[in-house]
N, CA, C and O atoms as CSV, one atom per row, in Angstrom:
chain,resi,resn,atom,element,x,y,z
A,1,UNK,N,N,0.818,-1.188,0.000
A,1,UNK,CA,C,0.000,0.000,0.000
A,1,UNK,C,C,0.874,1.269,0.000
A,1,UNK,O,O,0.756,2.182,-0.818
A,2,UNK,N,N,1.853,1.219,1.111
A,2,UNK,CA,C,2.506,2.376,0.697
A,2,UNK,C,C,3.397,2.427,-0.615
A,2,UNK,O,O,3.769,3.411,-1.254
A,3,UNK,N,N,3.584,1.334,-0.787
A,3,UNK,CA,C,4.353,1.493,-2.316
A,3,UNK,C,C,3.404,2.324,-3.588
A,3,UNK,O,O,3.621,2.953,-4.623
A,4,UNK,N,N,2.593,2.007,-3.011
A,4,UNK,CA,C,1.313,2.379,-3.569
A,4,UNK,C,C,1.379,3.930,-4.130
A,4,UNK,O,O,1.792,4.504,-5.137
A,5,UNK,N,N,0.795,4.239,-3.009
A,5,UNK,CA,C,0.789,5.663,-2.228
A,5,UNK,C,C,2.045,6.558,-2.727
A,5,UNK,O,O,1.925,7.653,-3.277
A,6,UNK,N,N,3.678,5.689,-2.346
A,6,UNK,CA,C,4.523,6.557,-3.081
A,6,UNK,C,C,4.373,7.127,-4.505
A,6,UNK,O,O,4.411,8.249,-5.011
A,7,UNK,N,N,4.180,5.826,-4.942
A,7,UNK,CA,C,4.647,6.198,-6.467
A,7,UNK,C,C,3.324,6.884,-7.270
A,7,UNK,O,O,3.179,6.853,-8.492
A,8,UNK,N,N,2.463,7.462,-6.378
A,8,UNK,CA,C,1.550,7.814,-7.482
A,8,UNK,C,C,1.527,9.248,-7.144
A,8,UNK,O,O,0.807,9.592,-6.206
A,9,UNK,N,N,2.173,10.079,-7.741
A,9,UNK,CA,C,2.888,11.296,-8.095
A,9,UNK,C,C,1.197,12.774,-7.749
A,9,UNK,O,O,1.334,13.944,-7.391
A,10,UNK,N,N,-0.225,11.976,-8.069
A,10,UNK,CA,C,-1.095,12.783,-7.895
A,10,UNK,C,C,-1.413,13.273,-5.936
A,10,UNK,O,O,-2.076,14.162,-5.401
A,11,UNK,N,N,-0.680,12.329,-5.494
A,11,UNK,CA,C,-0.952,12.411,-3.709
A,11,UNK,C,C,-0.062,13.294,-3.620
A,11,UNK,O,O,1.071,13.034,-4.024
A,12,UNK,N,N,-0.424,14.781,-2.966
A,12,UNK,CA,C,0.717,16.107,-2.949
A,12,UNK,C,C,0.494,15.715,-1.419
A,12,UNK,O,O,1.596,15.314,-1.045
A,13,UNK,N,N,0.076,15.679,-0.924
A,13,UNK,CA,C,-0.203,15.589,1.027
A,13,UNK,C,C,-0.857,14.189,1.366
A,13,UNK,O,O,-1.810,13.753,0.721
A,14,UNK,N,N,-0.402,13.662,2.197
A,14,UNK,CA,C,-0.900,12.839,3.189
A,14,UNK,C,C,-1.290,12.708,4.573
A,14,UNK,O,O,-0.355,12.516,5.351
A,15,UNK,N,N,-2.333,12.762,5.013
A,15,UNK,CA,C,-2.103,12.949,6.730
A,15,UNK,C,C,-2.406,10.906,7.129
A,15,UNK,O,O,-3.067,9.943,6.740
A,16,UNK,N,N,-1.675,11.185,7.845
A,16,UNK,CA,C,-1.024,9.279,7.973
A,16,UNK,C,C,-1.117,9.232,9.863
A,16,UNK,O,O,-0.344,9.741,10.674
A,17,UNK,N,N,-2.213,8.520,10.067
A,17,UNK,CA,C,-2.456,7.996,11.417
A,17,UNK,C,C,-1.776,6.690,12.327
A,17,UNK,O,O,-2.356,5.612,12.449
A,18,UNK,N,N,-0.848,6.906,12.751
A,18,UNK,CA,C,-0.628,5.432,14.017
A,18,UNK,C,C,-0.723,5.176,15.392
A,18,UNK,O,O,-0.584,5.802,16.442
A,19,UNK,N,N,-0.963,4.215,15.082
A,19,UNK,CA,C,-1.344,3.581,16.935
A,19,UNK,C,C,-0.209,3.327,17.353
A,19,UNK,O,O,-0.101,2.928,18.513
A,20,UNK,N,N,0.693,3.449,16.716
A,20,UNK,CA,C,2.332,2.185,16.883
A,20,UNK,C,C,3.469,3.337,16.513
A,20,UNK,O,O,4.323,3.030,15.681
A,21,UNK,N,N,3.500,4.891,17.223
A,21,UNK,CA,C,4.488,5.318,16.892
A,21,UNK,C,C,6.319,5.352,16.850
A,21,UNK,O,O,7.126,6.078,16.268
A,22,UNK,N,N,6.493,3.790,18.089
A,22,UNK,CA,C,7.531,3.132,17.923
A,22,UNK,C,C,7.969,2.345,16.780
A,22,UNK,O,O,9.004,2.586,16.159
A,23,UNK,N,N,7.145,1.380,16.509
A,23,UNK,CA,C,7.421,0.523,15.691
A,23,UNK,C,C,7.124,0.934,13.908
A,23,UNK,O,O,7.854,1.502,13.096
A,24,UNK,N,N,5.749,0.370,13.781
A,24,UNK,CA,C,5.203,0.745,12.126
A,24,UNK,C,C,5.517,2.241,11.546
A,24,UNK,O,O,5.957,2.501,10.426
A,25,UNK,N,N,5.201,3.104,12.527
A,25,UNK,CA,C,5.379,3.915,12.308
A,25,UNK,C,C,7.020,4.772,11.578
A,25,UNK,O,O,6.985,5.598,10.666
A,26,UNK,N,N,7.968,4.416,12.089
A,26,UNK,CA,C,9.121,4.612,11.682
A,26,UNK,C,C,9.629,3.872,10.379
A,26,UNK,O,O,10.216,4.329,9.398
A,27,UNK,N,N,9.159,2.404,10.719
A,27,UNK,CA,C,9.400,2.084,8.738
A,27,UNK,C,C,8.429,2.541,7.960
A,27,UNK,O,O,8.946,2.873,6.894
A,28,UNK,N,N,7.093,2.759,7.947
A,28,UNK,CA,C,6.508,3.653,6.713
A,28,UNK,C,C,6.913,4.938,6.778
A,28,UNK,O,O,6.565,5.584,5.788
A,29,UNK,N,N,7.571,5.590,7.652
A,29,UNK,CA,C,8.246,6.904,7.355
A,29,UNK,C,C,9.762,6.635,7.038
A,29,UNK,O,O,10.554,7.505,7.398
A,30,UNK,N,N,10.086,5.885,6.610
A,30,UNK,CA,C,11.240,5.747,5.813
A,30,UNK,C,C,11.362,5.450,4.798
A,30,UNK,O,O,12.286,5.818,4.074
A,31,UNK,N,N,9.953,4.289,4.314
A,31,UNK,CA,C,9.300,4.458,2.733
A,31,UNK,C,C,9.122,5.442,2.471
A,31,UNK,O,O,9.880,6.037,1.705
A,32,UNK,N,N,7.858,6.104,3.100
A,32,UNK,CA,C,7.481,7.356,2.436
A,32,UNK,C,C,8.360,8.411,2.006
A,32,UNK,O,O,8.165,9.104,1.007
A,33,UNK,N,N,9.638,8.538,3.040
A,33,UNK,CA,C,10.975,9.591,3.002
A,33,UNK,C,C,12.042,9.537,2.293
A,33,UNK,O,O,12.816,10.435,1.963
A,34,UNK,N,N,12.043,8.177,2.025
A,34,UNK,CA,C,13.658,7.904,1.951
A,34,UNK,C,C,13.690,7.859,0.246
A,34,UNK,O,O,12.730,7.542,-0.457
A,35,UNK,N,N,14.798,8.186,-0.150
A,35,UNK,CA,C,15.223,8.145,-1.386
A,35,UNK,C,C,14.632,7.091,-2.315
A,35,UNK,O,O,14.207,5.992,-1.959
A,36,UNK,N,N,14.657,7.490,-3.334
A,36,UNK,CA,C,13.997,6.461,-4.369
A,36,UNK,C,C,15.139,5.331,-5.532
A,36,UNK,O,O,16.221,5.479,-6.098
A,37,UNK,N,N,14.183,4.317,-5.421
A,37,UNK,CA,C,14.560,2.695,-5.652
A,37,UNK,C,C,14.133,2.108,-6.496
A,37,UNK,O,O,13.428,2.552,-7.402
A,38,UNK,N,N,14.420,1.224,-6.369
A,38,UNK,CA,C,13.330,0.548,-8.165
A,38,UNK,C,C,11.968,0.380,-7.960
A,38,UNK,O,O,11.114,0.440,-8.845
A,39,UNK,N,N,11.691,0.072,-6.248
A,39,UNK,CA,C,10.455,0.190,-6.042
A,39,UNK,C,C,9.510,1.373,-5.256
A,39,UNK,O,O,8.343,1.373,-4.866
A,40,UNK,N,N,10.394,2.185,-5.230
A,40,UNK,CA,C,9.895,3.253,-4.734
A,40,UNK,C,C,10.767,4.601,-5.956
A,40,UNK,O,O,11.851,5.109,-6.245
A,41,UNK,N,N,9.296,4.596,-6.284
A,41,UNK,CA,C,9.499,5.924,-8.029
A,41,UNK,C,C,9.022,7.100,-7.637
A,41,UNK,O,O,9.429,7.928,-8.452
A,42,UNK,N,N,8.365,7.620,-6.808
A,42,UNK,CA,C,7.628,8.567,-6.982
A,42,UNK,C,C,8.528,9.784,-6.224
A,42,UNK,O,O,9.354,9.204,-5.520
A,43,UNK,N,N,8.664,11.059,-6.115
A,43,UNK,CA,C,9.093,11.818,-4.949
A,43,UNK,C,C,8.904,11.473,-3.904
A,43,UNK,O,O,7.807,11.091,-3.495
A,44,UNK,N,N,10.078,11.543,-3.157
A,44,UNK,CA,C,9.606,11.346,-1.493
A,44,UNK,C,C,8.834,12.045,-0.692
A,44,UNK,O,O,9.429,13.116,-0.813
A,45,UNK,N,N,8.002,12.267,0.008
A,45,UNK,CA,C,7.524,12.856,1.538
A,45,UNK,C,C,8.417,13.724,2.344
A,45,UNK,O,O,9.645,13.725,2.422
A,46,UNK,N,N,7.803,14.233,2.743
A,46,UNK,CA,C,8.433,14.726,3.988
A,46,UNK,C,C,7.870,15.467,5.350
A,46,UNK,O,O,7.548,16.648,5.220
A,47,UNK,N,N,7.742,14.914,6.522
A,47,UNK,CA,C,6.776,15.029,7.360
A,47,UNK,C,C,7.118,16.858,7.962
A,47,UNK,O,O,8.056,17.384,8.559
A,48,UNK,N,N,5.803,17.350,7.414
A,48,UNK,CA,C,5.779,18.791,8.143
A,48,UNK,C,C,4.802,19.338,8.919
A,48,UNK,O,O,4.369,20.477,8.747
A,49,UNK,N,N,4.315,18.346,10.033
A,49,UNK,CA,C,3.543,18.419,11.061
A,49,UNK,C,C,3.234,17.357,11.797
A,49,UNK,O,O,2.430,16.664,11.174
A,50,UNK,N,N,3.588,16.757,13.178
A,50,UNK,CA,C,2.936,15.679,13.939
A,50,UNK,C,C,2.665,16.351,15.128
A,50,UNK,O,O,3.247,17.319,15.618
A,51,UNK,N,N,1.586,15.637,15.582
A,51,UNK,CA,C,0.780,15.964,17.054
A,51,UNK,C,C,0.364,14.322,17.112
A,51,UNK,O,O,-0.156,13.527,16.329
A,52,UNK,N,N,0.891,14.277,18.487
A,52,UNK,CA,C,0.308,13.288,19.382
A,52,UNK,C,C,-1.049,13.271,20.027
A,52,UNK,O,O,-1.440,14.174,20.767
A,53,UNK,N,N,-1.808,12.119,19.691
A,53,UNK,CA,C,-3.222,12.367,20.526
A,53,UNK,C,C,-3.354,10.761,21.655
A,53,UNK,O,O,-3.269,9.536,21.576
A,54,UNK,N,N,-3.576,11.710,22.504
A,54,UNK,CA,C,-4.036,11.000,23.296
A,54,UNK,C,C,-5.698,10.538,23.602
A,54,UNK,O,O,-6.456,11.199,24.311
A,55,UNK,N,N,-6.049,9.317,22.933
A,55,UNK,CA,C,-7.246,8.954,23.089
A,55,UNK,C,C,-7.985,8.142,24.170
A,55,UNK,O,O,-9.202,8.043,24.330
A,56,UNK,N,N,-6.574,7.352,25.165
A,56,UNK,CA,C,-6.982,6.808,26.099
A,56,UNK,C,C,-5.742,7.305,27.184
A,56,UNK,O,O,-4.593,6.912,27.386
A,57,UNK,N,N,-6.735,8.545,27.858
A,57,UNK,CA,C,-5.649,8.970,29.003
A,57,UNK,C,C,-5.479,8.522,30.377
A,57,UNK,O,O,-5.258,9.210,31.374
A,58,UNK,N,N,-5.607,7.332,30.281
A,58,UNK,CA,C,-5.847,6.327,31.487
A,58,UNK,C,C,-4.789,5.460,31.273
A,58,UNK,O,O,-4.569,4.630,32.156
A,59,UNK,N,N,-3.792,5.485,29.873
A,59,UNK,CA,C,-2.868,4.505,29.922
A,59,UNK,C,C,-1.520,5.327,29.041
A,59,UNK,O,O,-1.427,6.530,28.799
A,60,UNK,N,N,-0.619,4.288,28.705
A,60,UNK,CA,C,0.699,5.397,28.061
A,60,UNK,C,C,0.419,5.036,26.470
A,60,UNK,O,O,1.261,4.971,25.575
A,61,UNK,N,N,-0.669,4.871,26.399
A,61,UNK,CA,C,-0.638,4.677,24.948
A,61,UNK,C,C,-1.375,5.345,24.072
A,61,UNK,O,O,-2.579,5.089,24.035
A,62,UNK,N,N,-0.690,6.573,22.973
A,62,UNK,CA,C,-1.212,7.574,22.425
A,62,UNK,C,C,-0.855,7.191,20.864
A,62,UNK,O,O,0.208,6.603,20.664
A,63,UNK,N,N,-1.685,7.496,19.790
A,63,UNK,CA,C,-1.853,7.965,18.809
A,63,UNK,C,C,-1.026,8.985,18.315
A,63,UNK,O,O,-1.169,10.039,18.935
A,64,UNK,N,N,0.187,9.034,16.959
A,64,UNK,CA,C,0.835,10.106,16.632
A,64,UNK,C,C,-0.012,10.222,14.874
A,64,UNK,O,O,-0.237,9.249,14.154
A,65,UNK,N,N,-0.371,11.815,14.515
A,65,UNK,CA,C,-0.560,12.300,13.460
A,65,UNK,C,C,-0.296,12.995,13.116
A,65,UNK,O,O,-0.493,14.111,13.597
A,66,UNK,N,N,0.575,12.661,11.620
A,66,UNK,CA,C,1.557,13.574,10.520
A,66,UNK,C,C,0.963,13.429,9.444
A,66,UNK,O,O,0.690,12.406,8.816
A,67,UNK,N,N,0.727,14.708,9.199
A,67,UNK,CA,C,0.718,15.305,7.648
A,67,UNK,C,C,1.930,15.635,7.276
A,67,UNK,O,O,2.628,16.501,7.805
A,68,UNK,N,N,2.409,14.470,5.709
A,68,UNK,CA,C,3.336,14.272,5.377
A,68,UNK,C,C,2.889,15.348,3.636
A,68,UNK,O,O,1.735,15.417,3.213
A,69,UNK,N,N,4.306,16.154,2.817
A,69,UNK,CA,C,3.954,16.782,2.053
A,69,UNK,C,C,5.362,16.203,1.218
A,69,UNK,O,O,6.401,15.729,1.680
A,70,UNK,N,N,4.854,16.497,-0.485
A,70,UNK,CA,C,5.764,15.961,-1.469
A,70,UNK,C,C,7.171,16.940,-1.203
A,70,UNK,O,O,7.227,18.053,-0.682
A,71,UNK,N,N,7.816,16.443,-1.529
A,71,UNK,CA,C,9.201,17.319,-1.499
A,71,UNK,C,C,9.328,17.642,-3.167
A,71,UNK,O,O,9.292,16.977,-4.203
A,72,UNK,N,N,9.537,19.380,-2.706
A,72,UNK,CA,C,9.390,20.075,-4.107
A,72,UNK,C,C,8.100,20.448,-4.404
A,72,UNK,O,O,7.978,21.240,-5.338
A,73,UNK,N,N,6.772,19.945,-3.649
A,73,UNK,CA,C,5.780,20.619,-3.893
A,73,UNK,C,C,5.210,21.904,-4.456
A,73,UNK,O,O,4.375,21.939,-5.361
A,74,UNK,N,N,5.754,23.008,-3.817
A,74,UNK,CA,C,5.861,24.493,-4.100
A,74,UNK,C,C,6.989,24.811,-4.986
A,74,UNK,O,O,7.581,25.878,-4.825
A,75,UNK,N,N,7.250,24.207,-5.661
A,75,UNK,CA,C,8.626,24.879,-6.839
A,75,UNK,C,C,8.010,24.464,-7.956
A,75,UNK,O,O,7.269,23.528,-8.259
A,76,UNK,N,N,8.692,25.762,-8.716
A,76,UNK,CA,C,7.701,25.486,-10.350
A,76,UNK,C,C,9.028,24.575,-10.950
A,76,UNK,O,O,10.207,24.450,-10.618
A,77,UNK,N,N,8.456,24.211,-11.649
A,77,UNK,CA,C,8.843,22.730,-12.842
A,77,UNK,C,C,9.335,23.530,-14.218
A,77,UNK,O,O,8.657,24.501,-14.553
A,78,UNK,N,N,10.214,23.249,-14.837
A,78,UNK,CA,C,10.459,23.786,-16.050
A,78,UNK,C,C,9.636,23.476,-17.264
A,78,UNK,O,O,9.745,23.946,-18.396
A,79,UNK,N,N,8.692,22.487,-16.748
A,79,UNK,CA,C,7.397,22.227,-17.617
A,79,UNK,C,C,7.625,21.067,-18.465
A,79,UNK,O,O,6.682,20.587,-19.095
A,80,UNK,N,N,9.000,20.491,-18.549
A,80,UNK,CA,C,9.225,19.767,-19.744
A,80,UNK,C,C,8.851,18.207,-19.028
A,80,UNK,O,O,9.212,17.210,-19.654
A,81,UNK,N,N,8.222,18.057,-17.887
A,81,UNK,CA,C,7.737,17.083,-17.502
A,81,UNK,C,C,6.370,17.000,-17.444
A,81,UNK,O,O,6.105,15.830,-17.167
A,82,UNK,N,N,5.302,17.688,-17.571
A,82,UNK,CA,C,3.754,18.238,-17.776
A,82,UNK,C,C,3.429,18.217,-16.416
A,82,UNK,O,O,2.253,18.537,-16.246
A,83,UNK,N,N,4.031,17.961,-15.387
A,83,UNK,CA,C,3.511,18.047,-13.956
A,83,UNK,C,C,3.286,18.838,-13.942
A,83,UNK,O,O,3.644,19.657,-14.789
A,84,UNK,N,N,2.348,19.153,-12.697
A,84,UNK,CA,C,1.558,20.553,-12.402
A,84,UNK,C,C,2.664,21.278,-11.437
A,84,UNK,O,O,3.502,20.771,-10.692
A,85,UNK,N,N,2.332,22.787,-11.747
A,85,UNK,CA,C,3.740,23.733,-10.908
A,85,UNK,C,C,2.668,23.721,-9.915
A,85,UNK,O,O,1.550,23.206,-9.957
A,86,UNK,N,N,3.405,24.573,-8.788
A,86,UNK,CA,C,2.851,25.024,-7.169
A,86,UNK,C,C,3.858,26.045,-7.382
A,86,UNK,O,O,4.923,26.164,-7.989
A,87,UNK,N,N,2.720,27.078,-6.272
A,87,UNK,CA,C,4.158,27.981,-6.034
A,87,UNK,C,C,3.237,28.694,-5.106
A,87,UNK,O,O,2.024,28.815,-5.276
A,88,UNK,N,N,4.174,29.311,-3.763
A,88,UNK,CA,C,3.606,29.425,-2.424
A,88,UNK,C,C,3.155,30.440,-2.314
A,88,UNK,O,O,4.188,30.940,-1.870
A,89,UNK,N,N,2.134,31.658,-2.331
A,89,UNK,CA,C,1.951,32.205,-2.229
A,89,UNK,C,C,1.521,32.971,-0.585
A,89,UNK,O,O,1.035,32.376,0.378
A,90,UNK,N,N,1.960,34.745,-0.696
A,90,UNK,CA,C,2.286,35.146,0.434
A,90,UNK,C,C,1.444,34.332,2.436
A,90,UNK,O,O,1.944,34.215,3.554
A,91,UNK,N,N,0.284,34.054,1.948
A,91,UNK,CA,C,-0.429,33.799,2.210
A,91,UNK,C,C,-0.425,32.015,2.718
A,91,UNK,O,O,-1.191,31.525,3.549
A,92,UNK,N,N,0.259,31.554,2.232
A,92,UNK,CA,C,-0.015,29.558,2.438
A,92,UNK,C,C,-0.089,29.072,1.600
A,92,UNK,O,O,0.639,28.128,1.292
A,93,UNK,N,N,-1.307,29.690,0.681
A,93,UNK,CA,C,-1.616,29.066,0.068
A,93,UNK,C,C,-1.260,28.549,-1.315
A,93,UNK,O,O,-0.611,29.404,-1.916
A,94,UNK,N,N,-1.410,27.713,-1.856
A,94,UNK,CA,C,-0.723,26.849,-3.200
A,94,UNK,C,C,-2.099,27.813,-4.320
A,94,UNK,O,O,-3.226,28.126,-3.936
A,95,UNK,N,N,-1.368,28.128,-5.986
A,95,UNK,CA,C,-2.029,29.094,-7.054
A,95,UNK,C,C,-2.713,27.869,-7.777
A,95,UNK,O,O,-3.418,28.053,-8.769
């Protein structure tokens, strides 16, 4: 699934939920991040927001959520690839 997810170039953001921020959590953020392979084609990720939630505050076990964003998102493209440009405007927001 995340192979998935990488390589399909239309996912600009992801917000990615775990129960397991020790374990699962650290190898799908190394798919999602890490440099690209024969099986991982697409741009990498890169996590630019996590908050921890705590859903059961009766025990030590919390929920971490990151919204993960393409790297290079906001930079225009010289076009000779037909991808769509971004570009950040003063404001946040993507044109």
């Amino acid at each position: 699934c995340l192979q998935a997810i990488r390589n399909c170039e239309l996912i600009e953001r992801l917000v990615y939920v775990s129960c397991n921020p020790t374990g699962s959590l650290v190898e799908d953020a190394k798919a999602l991040c890490g440099p690209a392979s024969k099986k991982l084609t697409g741009s990498p990720f890169y996590p630019l927001r996590a908050i921890p939630v705590d859903l059961f505050p009766s025990t030590e076990h919390c929920e971490m959520v990151i919204l993960f964003e393409r790297v290079g998102l906001y930079k225009k493209t010289d076009g000779a690839t037909g991808a769509c440009a971004h570009e950040s405007t003063p404001g946040g927001a993507a044109e």
